[in-house]
Amino acid sequence: MQKFDVVVVGGSAAGLTAAITSRRHYPEKSVLLIRKEEQVLIPCGIPYIFGTLGSCSKNLIPDAVLQKNGIDLVVDEVTGIRRDKKSVTTAGGKEFGYSRLVLATGSVPVTPPIPGLDKENIFAIRKDIPYLERMLQALDKASSLLIVGCGFIGVELAEECKKTRDISIKIVEMLRHCLQLTYDQEFSIKAEDVLRAADIEILTGERVEAFLGDKAVKKVKLSSGAEVDVDMVILGIGARANTSLAEKAGLEIGPTKGMQVNRYMQTSDLDIFACGDCAEKVSFFDGKPSPLKLASIATMEARIAGTNLFGPRRANMGVIGVYSTILGDIAFSAAGLTEYGARERGYSIIVGEAEAVNRHPGSMEGGAPLKVKLIFEAGTRVLLGGQVSGAKSAGELINGISACIHQRMTADDIATFQTGTHPGLTASPIAYQLVNAAEMAIASSWRMSTRWERPA
Ligand SMILES: Cc1cc2nc3c(=O)[nH]c(=O)nc-3n(C[C@H](O)[C@H](O)[C@H](O)COP(=O)(O)OP(=O)(O)OC[C@H]3O[C@@H](n4cnc5c(N)ncnc54)[C@H](O)[C@@H]3O)c2cc1C
């Protein structure tokens, strides 16, 4: 049996980052990464395989990073953990000893028990190249596609599938608006307008009751009683933690069914760490269990796990939830709590918004509107969340907003911090959206917002 200081199971966002981090912090330690697949997909790039990229081969994580960081690689499936011997066994009949083990086994798509789910031409998004190649082939033959779920995966898939094909696309969503769990209503409506302009039909407030057809799916029955003709279905309704190895090894499973970890990313066996989609999470805001699963969270957790392997150095403060997407030419980004989500959690809040062109003067090349909305706790004025839409720089600005949330900055901190501006790169210092949104929240703090409407 070959022995390593660190064995990492999983080669995607969390596993790779944990392996790199452990080599950076403990350069004298040997690190082995074991993963199932020969080549690893960039998970967030999967929707773009169906349009912009056109193939799985254009969406791969390069292995050069392993060699560059001195990480050994074995392609095999880990089938067991022998905690008494501190080793893992593989489907290929190998056994590797570890001093510390990192489980980064990720997630698998949720497939609810809807009648008819086993019919042909119904797919979920698996991070699996042969499966996605089959999906691509089916898509190229299809004339009507129904996507279940209007979250990030659903909207990105819809736009991408439409980009290079003459195909009718409908999205079914049980909530009132698309992207409703991440954005307030006005941002969701803007996203829906972009999708409709791309000839994508959105059926909100509807659930799928059954998939109908003989061998292959032909119709989808909805909760309203309507039956929609389709020849292909894609489910984009979330993911669940892949915990089978951990369960077999007797590790504790948490309330959202992830591997239970402490703030240092240790599982109930202190020499075994877990990070990424397979690990249990708590909210940054109230410490309650959180089902969020994002690559940005996976890599943050992996940087904590990889650093703590031989002594506690970093603690996980919980998940904020930072999202970005682009529909048409409009970027949509969000971090932390929405206005609705904050009220639902019982916060009393103040809200500020500011919109300006992201150049000064606005006629400079690349000028586009950029809107920022910030949500603060009313009493302390601590930042709880933000949403940005418009110019592509939203994708970077939201990361700054996430840092402000993480540092629990107040509206006054944000209104008075020093920003760098440039005519060809940003809004003017007078109109700078982030600062002005904080100022608008302060100005409104004498009254509570009355614009909030509870979505159905
Ligand atoms: C279509 C889509 C789009 C997304 N877009 C975004 C986005 O824009 N931004 C964002 O932040 N997040 C996005 N996400 C979420 C993101 O992909 C996940 O949060 C991320 O992949 C989690 O990384 P992970 O390493 O924890 O798990 P995974 O990516 O699921 O990887 C798990 C790894 O473990 C390996 N493995 C599992 N079991 C074993 C075993 N027994 N033996 C060996 N290897 C094993 C797998 O083969 C794989 O390599 C998206 C997800 C999807 C599906």
Short mmCIF file of C-alpha atoms and ligand atoms in Angstrom, two decimals:
data_model
loop_
_atom_site.label_atom_id
_atom_site.label_comp_id
_atom_site.label_asym_id
_atom_site.label_seq_id
_atom_site.Cartn_x
_atom_site.Cartn_y
_atom_site.Cartn_z
CA MET A 1 0.00 0.00 0.00
CA GLN A 2 1.38 3.39 -1.04
CA LYS A 3 1.07 6.04 1.69
CA PHE A 4 0.62 9.79 1.27
CA ASP A 5 0.47 12.63 3.78
CA VAL A 6 -2.70 13.91 2.11
CA VAL A 7 -5.19 12.04 -0.06
CA VAL A 8 -7.91 14.08 -1.78
CA VAL A 9 -10.96 12.34 -3.30
CA GLY A 10 -12.51 14.41 -6.12
CA GLY A 11 -10.86 16.42 -8.89
CA SER A 12 -13.24 19.30 -9.50
CA ALA A 13 -13.46 22.78 -7.92
CA ALA A 14 -13.14 21.67 -4.28
CA GLY A 15 -10.73 18.71 -4.65
CA LEU A 16 -8.29 20.50 -6.91
CA THR A 17 -8.27 23.66 -4.77
CA ALA A 18 -7.82 21.65 -1.54
CA ALA A 19 -4.87 19.77 -3.09
CA ILE A 20 -3.21 22.99 -4.37
CA THR A 21 -3.79 24.76 -1.04
CA SER A 22 -2.30 21.93 1.00
CA ARG A 23 0.84 21.94 -1.18
CA ARG A 24 1.11 25.74 -0.80
CA HIS A 25 0.81 25.64 2.98
CA TYR A 26 2.67 22.35 3.59
CA PRO A 27 5.19 22.08 0.71
CA GLU A 28 7.00 19.19 2.42
CA LYS A 29 3.85 16.98 2.43
CA SER A 30 3.00 14.50 -0.33
CA VAL A 31 -0.44 14.94 -1.90
CA LEU A 32 -2.39 12.40 -3.96
CA LEU A 33 -5.59 13.36 -5.80
CA ILE A 34 -7.93 10.54 -6.83
CA ARG A 35 -10.76 11.25 -9.21
CA LYS A 36 -13.19 9.12 -11.19
CA GLU A 37 -12.95 10.77 -14.56
CA GLU A 38 -10.09 10.94 -17.07
CA GLN A 39 -10.90 14.60 -17.82
CA VAL A 40 -12.73 17.04 -15.57
CA LEU A 41 -15.32 19.48 -16.89
CA ILE A 42 -15.42 23.10 -15.72
CA PRO A 43 -18.77 22.66 -13.95
CA CYS A 44 -19.96 26.26 -14.34
CA GLY A 45 -19.16 26.12 -18.07
CA ILE A 46 -21.56 23.21 -18.72
CA PRO A 47 -24.50 25.36 -20.00
CA TYR A 48 -22.13 26.93 -22.55
CA ILE A 49 -21.30 23.52 -24.07
CA PHE A 50 -24.80 23.64 -25.61
CA GLY A 51 -24.24 26.93 -27.44
CA THR A 52 -21.20 29.21 -27.23
CA LEU A 53 -18.60 26.43 -26.78
CA GLY A 54 -20.32 23.69 -28.79
CA SER A 55 -18.47 20.73 -27.23
CA CYS A 56 -17.29 19.28 -23.91
CA SER A 57 -13.67 19.29 -25.11
CA LYS A 58 -13.68 23.11 -24.98
CA ASN A 59 -14.76 23.11 -21.33
CA LEU A 60 -12.08 21.17 -19.44
CA ILE A 61 -9.96 21.90 -16.36
CA PRO A 62 -6.34 21.52 -17.55
CA ASP A 63 -4.29 18.90 -15.66
CA ALA A 64 -1.11 21.00 -15.97
CA VAL A 65 -2.00 22.60 -12.65
CA LEU A 66 -1.48 19.24 -10.91
CA GLN A 67 2.04 18.79 -12.27
CA LYS A 68 2.88 22.44 -11.59
CA ASN A 69 1.97 22.00 -7.94
CA GLY A 70 3.61 18.59 -7.46
CA ILE A 71 0.33 16.73 -6.91
CA ASP A 72 0.15 13.02 -7.76
CA LEU A 73 -2.92 11.90 -9.73
CA VAL A 74 -4.72 8.56 -9.84
CA VAL A 75 -7.81 8.14 -12.03
CA ASP A 76 -9.98 5.60 -10.24
CA GLU A 77 -13.13 5.48 -8.14
CA VAL A 78 -12.72 5.38 -4.38
CA THR A 79 -15.11 2.72 -3.11
CA GLY A 80 -14.26 2.55 0.57
CA ILE A 81 -12.56 4.28 3.49
CA ARG A 82 -10.82 2.12 6.12
CA ARG A 83 -10.75 4.56 8.99
CA ASP A 84 -9.03 2.07 11.34
CA LYS A 85 -6.14 1.61 8.85
CA LYS A 86 -6.32 5.23 7.56
CA SER A 87 -6.56 4.12 3.95
CA VAL A 88 -8.89 4.30 0.96
CA THR A 89 -9.67 1.46 -1.44
CA THR A 90 -10.57 1.84 -5.10
CA ALA A 91 -12.69 0.11 -7.76
CA GLY A 92 -9.41 -0.69 -9.53
CA GLY A 93 -8.30 -2.80 -6.53
CA LYS A 94 -5.75 -0.32 -5.14
CA GLU A 95 -5.29 0.89 -1.58
CA PHE A 96 -3.70 4.21 -0.55
CA GLY A 97 -2.78 5.18 3.02
CA TYR A 98 -3.30 8.71 4.28
CA SER A 99 -2.38 10.84 7.23
CA ARG A 100 -5.15 13.30 6.34
CA LEU A 101 -8.04 12.60 3.94
CA VAL A 102 -10.06 15.27 2.11
CA LEU A 103 -13.45 14.28 0.71
CA ALA A 104 -14.52 16.52 -2.18
CA THR A 105 -16.98 14.15 -3.84
CA GLY A 106 -19.36 16.91 -4.95
CA SER A 107 -23.01 16.56 -5.80
CA VAL A 108 -25.42 14.86 -8.15
CA PRO A 109 -28.52 16.43 -9.74
CA VAL A 110 -31.85 16.24 -7.94
CA THR A 111 -34.30 14.03 -9.86
CA PRO A 112 -37.71 14.15 -8.13
CA PRO A 113 -39.99 11.10 -8.39
CA ILE A 114 -42.25 12.55 -11.10
CA PRO A 115 -44.25 9.85 -12.96
CA GLY A 116 -42.66 9.09 -16.34
CA LEU A 117 -39.20 10.36 -15.36
CA ASP A 118 -37.59 7.24 -16.85
CA LYS A 119 -38.74 8.03 -20.41
CA GLU A 120 -36.17 8.62 -23.14
CA ASN A 121 -34.99 12.16 -23.86
CA ILE A 122 -35.32 13.35 -20.26
CA PHE A 123 -31.96 14.55 -18.92
CA ALA A 124 -30.54 16.10 -15.77
CA ILE A 125 -27.26 18.03 -15.81
CA ARG A 126 -24.56 15.51 -14.86
CA LYS A 127 -20.89 16.51 -14.76
CA ASP A 128 -20.10 13.57 -17.00
CA ILE A 129 -18.68 13.93 -20.51
CA PRO A 130 -20.26 10.86 -22.26
CA TYR A 131 -23.66 11.76 -20.75
CA LEU A 132 -23.43 15.39 -21.89
CA GLU A 133 -22.33 14.28 -25.38
CA ARG A 134 -25.51 12.16 -25.56
CA MET A 135 -27.51 15.19 -24.46
CA LEU A 136 -25.92 17.31 -27.19
CA GLN A 137 -26.87 14.72 -29.82
CA ALA A 138 -30.46 14.56 -28.54
CA LEU A 139 -30.67 18.35 -28.53
CA ASP A 140 -29.52 18.61 -32.12
CA LYS A 141 -32.42 16.32 -33.13
CA ALA A 142 -35.07 17.98 -30.92
CA SER A 143 -37.53 20.62 -32.09
CA SER A 144 -39.16 21.45 -28.73
CA LEU A 145 -37.34 21.54 -25.40
CA LEU A 146 -38.84 21.98 -21.96
CA ILE A 147 -36.53 23.00 -19.12
CA VAL A 148 -37.74 22.35 -15.58
CA GLY A 149 -36.53 25.03 -13.17
CA CYS A 150 -35.88 28.71 -13.83
CA GLY A 151 -32.86 29.18 -11.58
CA PHE A 152 -29.36 29.91 -12.89
CA ILE A 153 -28.92 26.57 -14.62
CA GLY A 154 -32.35 26.77 -16.28
CA VAL A 155 -31.95 30.29 -17.65
CA GLU A 156 -28.37 29.78 -18.84
CA LEU A 157 -29.28 26.51 -20.54
CA ALA A 158 -32.33 28.02 -22.23
CA GLU A 159 -30.36 30.89 -23.70
CA GLU A 160 -27.47 28.68 -24.81
CA CYS A 161 -29.64 25.95 -26.37
CA LYS A 162 -31.44 28.63 -28.39
CA LYS A 163 -28.26 30.35 -29.55
CA THR A 164 -27.25 27.89 -32.25
CA ARG A 165 -30.52 26.05 -32.96
CA ASP A 166 -33.98 26.58 -34.36
CA ILE A 167 -35.79 25.04 -31.41
CA SER A 168 -38.83 26.03 -29.34
CA ILE A 169 -37.93 26.40 -25.65
CA LYS A 170 -40.18 26.63 -22.62
CA ILE A 171 -39.12 26.89 -18.98
CA VAL A 172 -41.43 25.70 -16.21
CA GLU A 173 -40.96 27.26 -12.77
CA MET A 174 -43.10 26.64 -9.70
CA LEU A 175 -42.31 30.05 -8.14
CA ARG A 176 -43.80 33.32 -9.37
CA HIS A 177 -40.64 34.57 -11.05
CA CYS A 178 -37.47 33.20 -12.57
CA LEU A 179 -34.32 33.49 -10.40
CA GLN A 180 -36.64 34.36 -7.50
CA LEU A 181 -34.48 32.73 -4.82
CA THR A 182 -31.54 34.99 -5.69
CA TYR A 183 -33.00 38.33 -6.81
CA ASP A 184 -35.73 40.72 -5.84
CA GLN A 185 -38.69 40.97 -8.15
CA GLU A 186 -37.48 43.91 -10.26
CA PHE A 187 -34.26 42.07 -11.22
CA SER A 188 -36.17 38.83 -11.93
CA ILE A 189 -38.60 40.69 -14.20
CA LYS A 190 -35.69 42.25 -16.10
CA ALA A 191 -34.17 38.76 -16.59
CA GLU A 192 -37.54 37.41 -17.79
CA ASP A 193 -37.78 40.26 -20.33
CA VAL A 194 -34.37 39.30 -21.75
CA LEU A 195 -35.39 35.64 -22.02
CA ARG A 196 -38.72 36.48 -23.68
CA ALA A 197 -36.93 38.75 -26.15
CA ALA A 198 -34.85 35.68 -27.09
CA ASP A 199 -38.13 33.83 -27.84
CA ILE A 200 -38.00 31.66 -24.71
CA GLU A 201 -41.39 31.03 -23.12
CA ILE A 202 -41.57 31.14 -19.32
CA LEU A 203 -44.37 29.29 -17.50
CA THR A 204 -44.21 30.41 -13.85
CA GLY A 205 -46.40 29.22 -10.97
CA GLU A 206 -46.51 25.77 -12.61
CA ARG A 207 -45.27 22.36 -11.49
CA VAL A 208 -44.58 19.32 -13.63
CA GLU A 209 -47.07 16.58 -12.69
CA ALA A 210 -46.07 13.86 -15.19
CA PHE A 211 -44.02 13.09 -18.27
CA LEU A 212 -46.18 11.40 -20.92
CA GLY A 213 -45.33 9.33 -24.02
CA ASP A 214 -44.59 5.72 -24.92
CA LYS A 215 -40.86 5.12 -24.98
CA ALA A 216 -39.71 8.72 -25.32
CA VAL A 217 -41.25 11.80 -23.72
CA LYS A 218 -43.92 13.41 -25.93
CA LYS A 219 -45.89 15.65 -23.55
CA VAL A 220 -45.48 17.18 -20.11
CA LYS A 221 -48.52 17.51 -17.85
CA LEU A 222 -48.51 20.63 -15.68
CA SER A 223 -50.26 21.39 -12.38
CA SER A 224 -52.69 23.77 -14.15
CA GLY A 225 -53.89 20.78 -16.21
CA ALA A 226 -52.17 22.04 -19.38
CA GLU A 227 -50.28 19.51 -21.50
CA VAL A 228 -47.24 20.76 -23.38
CA ASP A 229 -45.87 18.99 -26.48
CA VAL A 230 -42.13 18.34 -26.18
CA ASP A 231 -39.52 15.99 -27.55
CA MET A 232 -36.82 16.70 -24.96
CA VAL A 233 -36.74 17.69 -21.26
CA ILE A 234 -33.86 18.96 -19.14
CA LEU A 235 -34.14 19.12 -15.34
CA GLY A 236 -32.35 22.06 -13.73
CA ILE A 237 -33.73 21.96 -10.22
CA GLY A 238 -30.70 21.69 -7.98
CA ALA A 239 -28.20 19.22 -6.63
CA ARG A 240 -27.79 16.98 -3.59
CA ALA A 241 -24.57 16.15 -1.77
CA ASN A 242 -22.79 12.97 -2.86
CA THR A 243 -22.22 11.35 0.53
CA SER A 244 -22.29 7.63 -0.23
CA LEU A 245 -18.60 7.09 0.69
CA ALA A 246 -18.95 9.08 3.91
CA GLU A 247 -22.12 7.24 4.91
CA LYS A 248 -20.48 3.85 4.30
CA ALA A 249 -17.56 4.97 6.46
CA GLY A 250 -19.92 5.98 9.29
CA LEU A 251 -19.24 9.73 9.10
CA GLU A 252 -21.94 12.03 10.44
CA ILE A 253 -24.41 13.50 7.92
CA GLY A 254 -25.89 16.95 8.57
CA PRO A 255 -29.41 18.44 8.38
CA THR A 256 -29.25 19.30 4.64
CA LYS A 257 -27.78 15.81 3.96
CA GLY A 258 -24.19 16.99 3.46
CA MET A 259 -21.18 15.58 5.32
CA GLN A 260 -21.24 17.29 8.71
CA VAL A 261 -18.17 19.48 9.23
CA ASN A 262 -16.98 21.90 11.90
CA ARG A 263 -15.72 25.45 11.22
CA TYR A 264 -12.31 23.98 10.27
CA MET A 265 -13.92 21.64 7.69
CA GLN A 266 -13.21 18.51 9.79
CA THR A 267 -15.81 15.75 9.63
CA SER A 268 -16.82 13.67 12.65
CA ASP A 269 -13.45 11.87 12.11
CA LEU A 270 -10.98 14.70 12.78
CA ASP A 271 -8.38 13.35 10.29
CA ILE A 272 -10.98 13.43 7.50
CA PHE A 273 -11.96 16.80 6.04
CA ALA A 274 -14.79 17.57 3.62
CA CYS A 275 -15.34 20.57 1.36
CA GLY A 276 -17.47 21.66 -1.58
CA ASP A 277 -20.92 20.47 -2.59
CA CYS A 278 -20.59 17.28 -0.50
CA ALA A 279 -20.12 19.22 2.78
CA GLU A 280 -22.80 20.58 5.10
CA LYS A 281 -23.03 24.39 5.24
CA VAL A 282 -24.36 27.09 7.51
CA SER A 283 -25.50 30.58 6.61
CA PHE A 284 -23.10 33.47 7.30
CA PHE A 285 -26.08 35.46 8.57
CA ASP A 286 -27.67 33.25 11.22
CA GLY A 287 -25.57 30.07 11.41
CA LYS A 288 -28.56 27.98 10.32
CA PRO A 289 -28.12 25.05 7.87
CA SER A 290 -27.88 26.24 4.27
CA PRO A 291 -28.48 24.20 1.10
CA LEU A 292 -26.37 26.55 -1.10
CA LYS A 293 -24.02 24.78 -3.51
CA LEU A 294 -21.69 26.94 -5.59
CA ALA A 295 -18.21 26.61 -7.03
CA SER A 296 -17.21 29.81 -5.24
CA ILE A 297 -18.26 28.26 -1.92
CA ALA A 298 -16.54 24.96 -2.80
CA THR A 299 -13.19 26.68 -3.42
CA MET A 300 -13.51 28.88 -0.32
CA GLU A 301 -14.11 25.77 1.80
CA ALA A 302 -11.26 23.94 0.06
CA ARG A 303 -8.87 26.80 0.91
CA ILE A 304 -9.90 26.48 4.54
CA ALA A 305 -9.68 22.67 4.58
CA GLY A 306 -6.32 22.58 2.76
CA THR A 307 -4.81 25.07 5.22
CA ASN A 308 -6.09 23.34 8.36
CA LEU A 309 -4.91 19.81 7.54
CA PHE A 310 -2.07 19.80 10.07
CA GLY A 311 -3.37 22.41 12.52
CA PRO A 312 -6.27 24.88 12.72
CA ARG A 313 -5.41 28.10 10.89
CA ARG A 314 -8.63 29.32 9.25
CA ALA A 315 -12.29 29.11 10.23
CA ASN A 316 -15.29 29.01 7.90
CA MET A 317 -17.66 31.89 8.72
CA GLY A 318 -20.55 30.39 6.73
CA VAL A 319 -21.93 30.93 3.27
CA ILE A 320 -22.95 34.33 1.89
CA GLY A 321 -24.05 33.08 -1.55
CA VAL A 322 -22.60 35.08 -4.44
CA TYR A 323 -24.06 34.60 -7.91
CA SER A 324 -23.47 36.04 -11.35
CA THR A 325 -24.88 35.33 -14.76
CA ILE A 326 -25.27 37.10 -18.08
CA LEU A 327 -28.42 36.99 -20.20
CA GLY A 328 -28.23 38.72 -23.56
CA ASP A 329 -25.87 41.60 -22.87
CA ILE A 330 -27.09 42.19 -19.33
CA ALA A 331 -25.20 40.91 -16.29
CA PHE A 332 -27.13 39.89 -13.17
CA SER A 333 -25.22 39.50 -9.92
CA ALA A 334 -26.25 39.05 -6.30
CA ALA A 335 -24.63 38.49 -2.92
CA GLY A 336 -26.15 37.76 0.49
CA LEU A 337 -29.79 38.40 1.36
CA THR A 338 -32.38 39.89 -0.96
CA GLU A 339 -34.83 42.49 0.32
CA TYR A 340 -37.52 39.80 0.48
CA GLY A 341 -35.19 37.21 2.07
CA ALA A 342 -34.03 39.69 4.74
CA ARG A 343 -37.60 40.59 5.70
CA GLU A 344 -38.58 36.93 5.76
CA ARG A 345 -35.78 36.29 8.26
CA GLY A 346 -37.18 38.99 10.49
CA TYR A 347 -34.70 41.78 9.77
CA SER A 348 -35.83 45.36 9.80
CA ILE A 349 -34.04 46.84 6.80
CA ILE A 350 -33.19 49.94 4.84
CA VAL A 351 -32.59 49.78 1.10
CA GLY A 352 -30.68 52.05 -1.26
CA GLU A 353 -30.40 51.99 -5.05
CA ALA A 354 -28.26 53.87 -7.54
CA GLU A 355 -28.00 53.59 -11.31
CA ALA A 356 -25.49 55.32 -13.56
CA VAL A 357 -23.53 54.74 -16.74
CA ASN A 358 -20.31 52.88 -16.01
CA ARG A 359 -18.14 55.51 -17.78
CA HIS A 360 -17.71 59.28 -17.46
CA PRO A 361 -18.72 60.88 -19.69
CA GLY A 362 -21.27 58.23 -20.61
CA SER A 363 -20.34 58.60 -24.27
CA MET A 364 -16.96 56.92 -23.59
CA GLU A 365 -16.52 53.55 -25.30
CA GLY A 366 -18.12 50.65 -23.40
CA GLY A 367 -20.65 52.86 -21.62
CA ALA A 368 -23.62 50.88 -20.30
CA PRO A 369 -26.01 51.38 -17.39
CA LEU A 370 -25.14 49.70 -14.10
CA LYS A 371 -27.62 49.48 -11.25
CA VAL A 372 -26.70 48.66 -7.64
CA LYS A 373 -29.17 47.82 -4.87
CA LEU A 374 -27.95 47.42 -1.28
CA ILE A 375 -29.86 46.05 1.70
CA PHE A 376 -28.79 47.01 5.26
CA GLU A 377 -30.03 46.06 8.72
CA ALA A 378 -31.93 49.19 9.78
CA GLY A 379 -30.58 49.65 13.31
CA THR A 380 -26.87 48.91 12.85
CA ARG A 381 -26.83 49.75 9.11
CA VAL A 382 -24.69 46.62 8.56
CA LEU A 383 -24.75 45.39 4.94
CA LEU A 384 -26.83 42.22 4.44
CA GLY A 385 -26.96 41.91 0.68
CA GLY A 386 -26.59 43.49 -2.72
CA GLN A 387 -27.75 43.05 -6.29
CA VAL A 388 -26.18 44.50 -9.42
CA SER A 389 -27.39 44.44 -13.01
CA GLY A 390 -26.37 45.94 -16.32
CA ALA A 391 -22.78 46.24 -17.52
CA LYS A 392 -20.46 43.21 -17.39
CA SER A 393 -18.45 44.79 -14.54
CA ALA A 394 -21.37 43.68 -12.31
CA GLY A 395 -19.59 40.33 -12.13
CA GLU A 396 -16.57 41.88 -10.40
CA LEU A 397 -18.44 44.53 -8.41
CA ILE A 398 -20.52 41.87 -6.68
CA ASN A 399 -17.34 40.28 -5.35
CA GLY A 400 -16.46 43.63 -3.75
CA ILE A 401 -19.95 43.72 -2.25
CA SER A 402 -19.47 40.19 -0.91
CA ALA A 403 -16.25 41.34 0.80
CA CYS A 404 -18.17 44.26 2.35
CA ILE A 405 -20.79 41.80 3.67
CA HIS A 406 -18.07 39.48 4.99
CA GLN A 407 -16.43 42.38 6.83
CA ARG A 408 -19.85 43.48 8.13
CA MET A 409 -19.35 46.98 6.73
CA THR A 410 -22.01 49.58 7.44
CA ALA A 411 -23.76 51.96 5.04
CA ASP A 412 -21.53 54.78 6.35
CA ASP A 413 -18.37 52.69 5.78
CA ILE A 414 -19.44 52.11 2.18
CA ALA A 415 -20.56 55.70 1.61
CA THR A 416 -17.17 57.01 2.71
CA PHE A 417 -14.64 54.42 1.54
CA GLN A 418 -12.17 55.52 -1.14
CA THR A 419 -12.96 54.32 -4.63
CA GLY A 420 -10.74 54.39 -7.69
CA THR A 421 -12.48 55.74 -10.79
CA HIS A 422 -11.45 56.36 -14.39
CA PRO A 423 -13.44 57.76 -17.38
CA GLY A 424 -12.75 54.68 -19.51
CA LEU A 425 -13.42 52.14 -16.74
CA THR A 426 -16.01 53.28 -14.19
CA ALA A 427 -18.84 55.68 -13.38
CA SER A 428 -17.75 59.10 -12.21
CA PRO A 429 -16.73 59.45 -8.57
CA ILE A 430 -19.84 61.62 -8.10
CA ALA A 431 -22.20 58.98 -9.49
CA TYR A 432 -20.30 55.85 -8.33
CA GLN A 433 -23.16 53.38 -7.91
CA LEU A 434 -21.95 51.41 -4.86
CA VAL A 435 -21.31 54.52 -2.77
CA ASN A 436 -24.51 56.21 -3.90
CA ALA A 437 -26.65 53.17 -3.14
CA ALA A 438 -25.31 53.29 0.44
CA GLU A 439 -26.03 57.02 0.63
CA MET A 440 -29.60 56.46 -0.63
CA ALA A 441 -30.15 53.80 2.04
CA ILE A 442 -28.97 56.22 4.75
CA ALA A 443 -31.20 58.95 3.33
CA SER A 444 -34.20 56.62 3.45
CA SER A 445 -33.51 55.39 6.97
CA TRP A 446 -36.10 57.71 8.51
CA ARG A 447 -38.83 55.56 7.01
CA MET A 448 -39.25 51.87 6.36
CA SER A 449 -39.50 50.75 2.74
CA THR A 450 -43.10 50.26 1.64
CA ARG A 451 -42.28 48.84 -1.78
CA TRP A 452 -41.97 45.28 -0.60
CA GLU A 453 -44.48 42.81 -1.83
CA ARG A 454 -44.50 39.22 -0.69
CA PRO A 455 -44.19 36.97 -3.76
CA ALA A 456 -46.92 34.31 -4.01
C1 LIG B 1 -24.80 23.55 -15.02
C2 LIG B 1 -24.16 24.11 -13.79
C3 LIG B 1 -23.73 25.44 -13.78
C4 LIG B 1 -23.15 25.98 -12.64
N1 LIG B 1 -22.73 27.28 -12.65
C5 LIG B 1 -22.13 27.80 -11.56
C6 LIG B 1 -21.62 29.13 -11.57
O1 LIG B 1 -21.72 29.86 -12.58
N2 LIG B 1 -21.01 29.60 -10.45
C7 LIG B 1 -20.87 28.83 -9.33
O2 LIG B 1 -20.29 29.30 -8.32
N3 LIG B 1 -21.34 27.55 -9.29
C8 LIG B 1 -21.96 27.02 -10.36
N4 LIG B 1 -22.41 25.73 -10.35
C9 LIG B 1 -22.21 24.91 -9.13
C10 LIG B 1 -20.82 24.28 -9.17
O3 LIG B 1 -20.69 23.59 -10.35
C11 LIG B 1 -20.61 23.35 -7.99
O4 LIG B 1 -20.82 24.06 -6.80
C12 LIG B 1 -19.17 22.82 -8.02
O5 LIG B 1 -18.98 21.98 -9.13
C13 LIG B 1 -18.85 22.05 -6.75
O6 LIG B 1 -17.57 21.54 -6.86
P1 LIG B 1 -17.14 20.23 -6.08
O7 LIG B 1 -15.69 20.02 -6.35
O8 LIG B 1 -17.58 20.32 -4.66
O9 LIG B 1 -18.01 19.05 -6.68
P2 LIG B 1 -18.17 18.44 -8.15
O10 LIG B 1 -17.94 19.48 -9.18
O11 LIG B 1 -19.46 17.71 -8.15
O12 LIG B 1 -16.98 17.39 -8.28
C14 LIG B 1 -16.89 16.21 -7.54
C15 LIG B 1 -15.69 15.42 -7.99
O13 LIG B 1 -15.56 14.27 -7.18
C16 LIG B 1 -15.36 13.13 -8.01
N5 LIG B 1 -15.83 11.94 -7.26
C17 LIG B 1 -17.02 11.77 -6.66
N6 LIG B 1 -17.06 10.58 -6.04
C18 LIG B 1 -15.86 10.00 -6.25
C19 LIG B 1 -15.27 8.76 -5.87
N7 LIG B 1 -15.96 7.87 -5.13
N8 LIG B 1 -14.02 8.48 -6.28
C20 LIG B 1 -13.31 9.37 -7.03
N9 LIG B 1 -13.81 10.55 -7.42
C21 LIG B 1 -15.06 10.87 -7.03
C22 LIG B 1 -16.17 13.46 -9.24
O14 LIG B 1 -15.86 12.62 -10.27
C23 LIG B 1 -15.73 14.93 -9.41
O15 LIG B 1 -14.44 15.03 -9.97
C24 LIG B 1 -23.00 25.16 -11.48
C25 LIG B 1 -23.43 23.82 -11.50
C26 LIG B 1 -23.98 23.31 -12.64
C27 LIG B 1 -24.42 21.85 -12.65
#
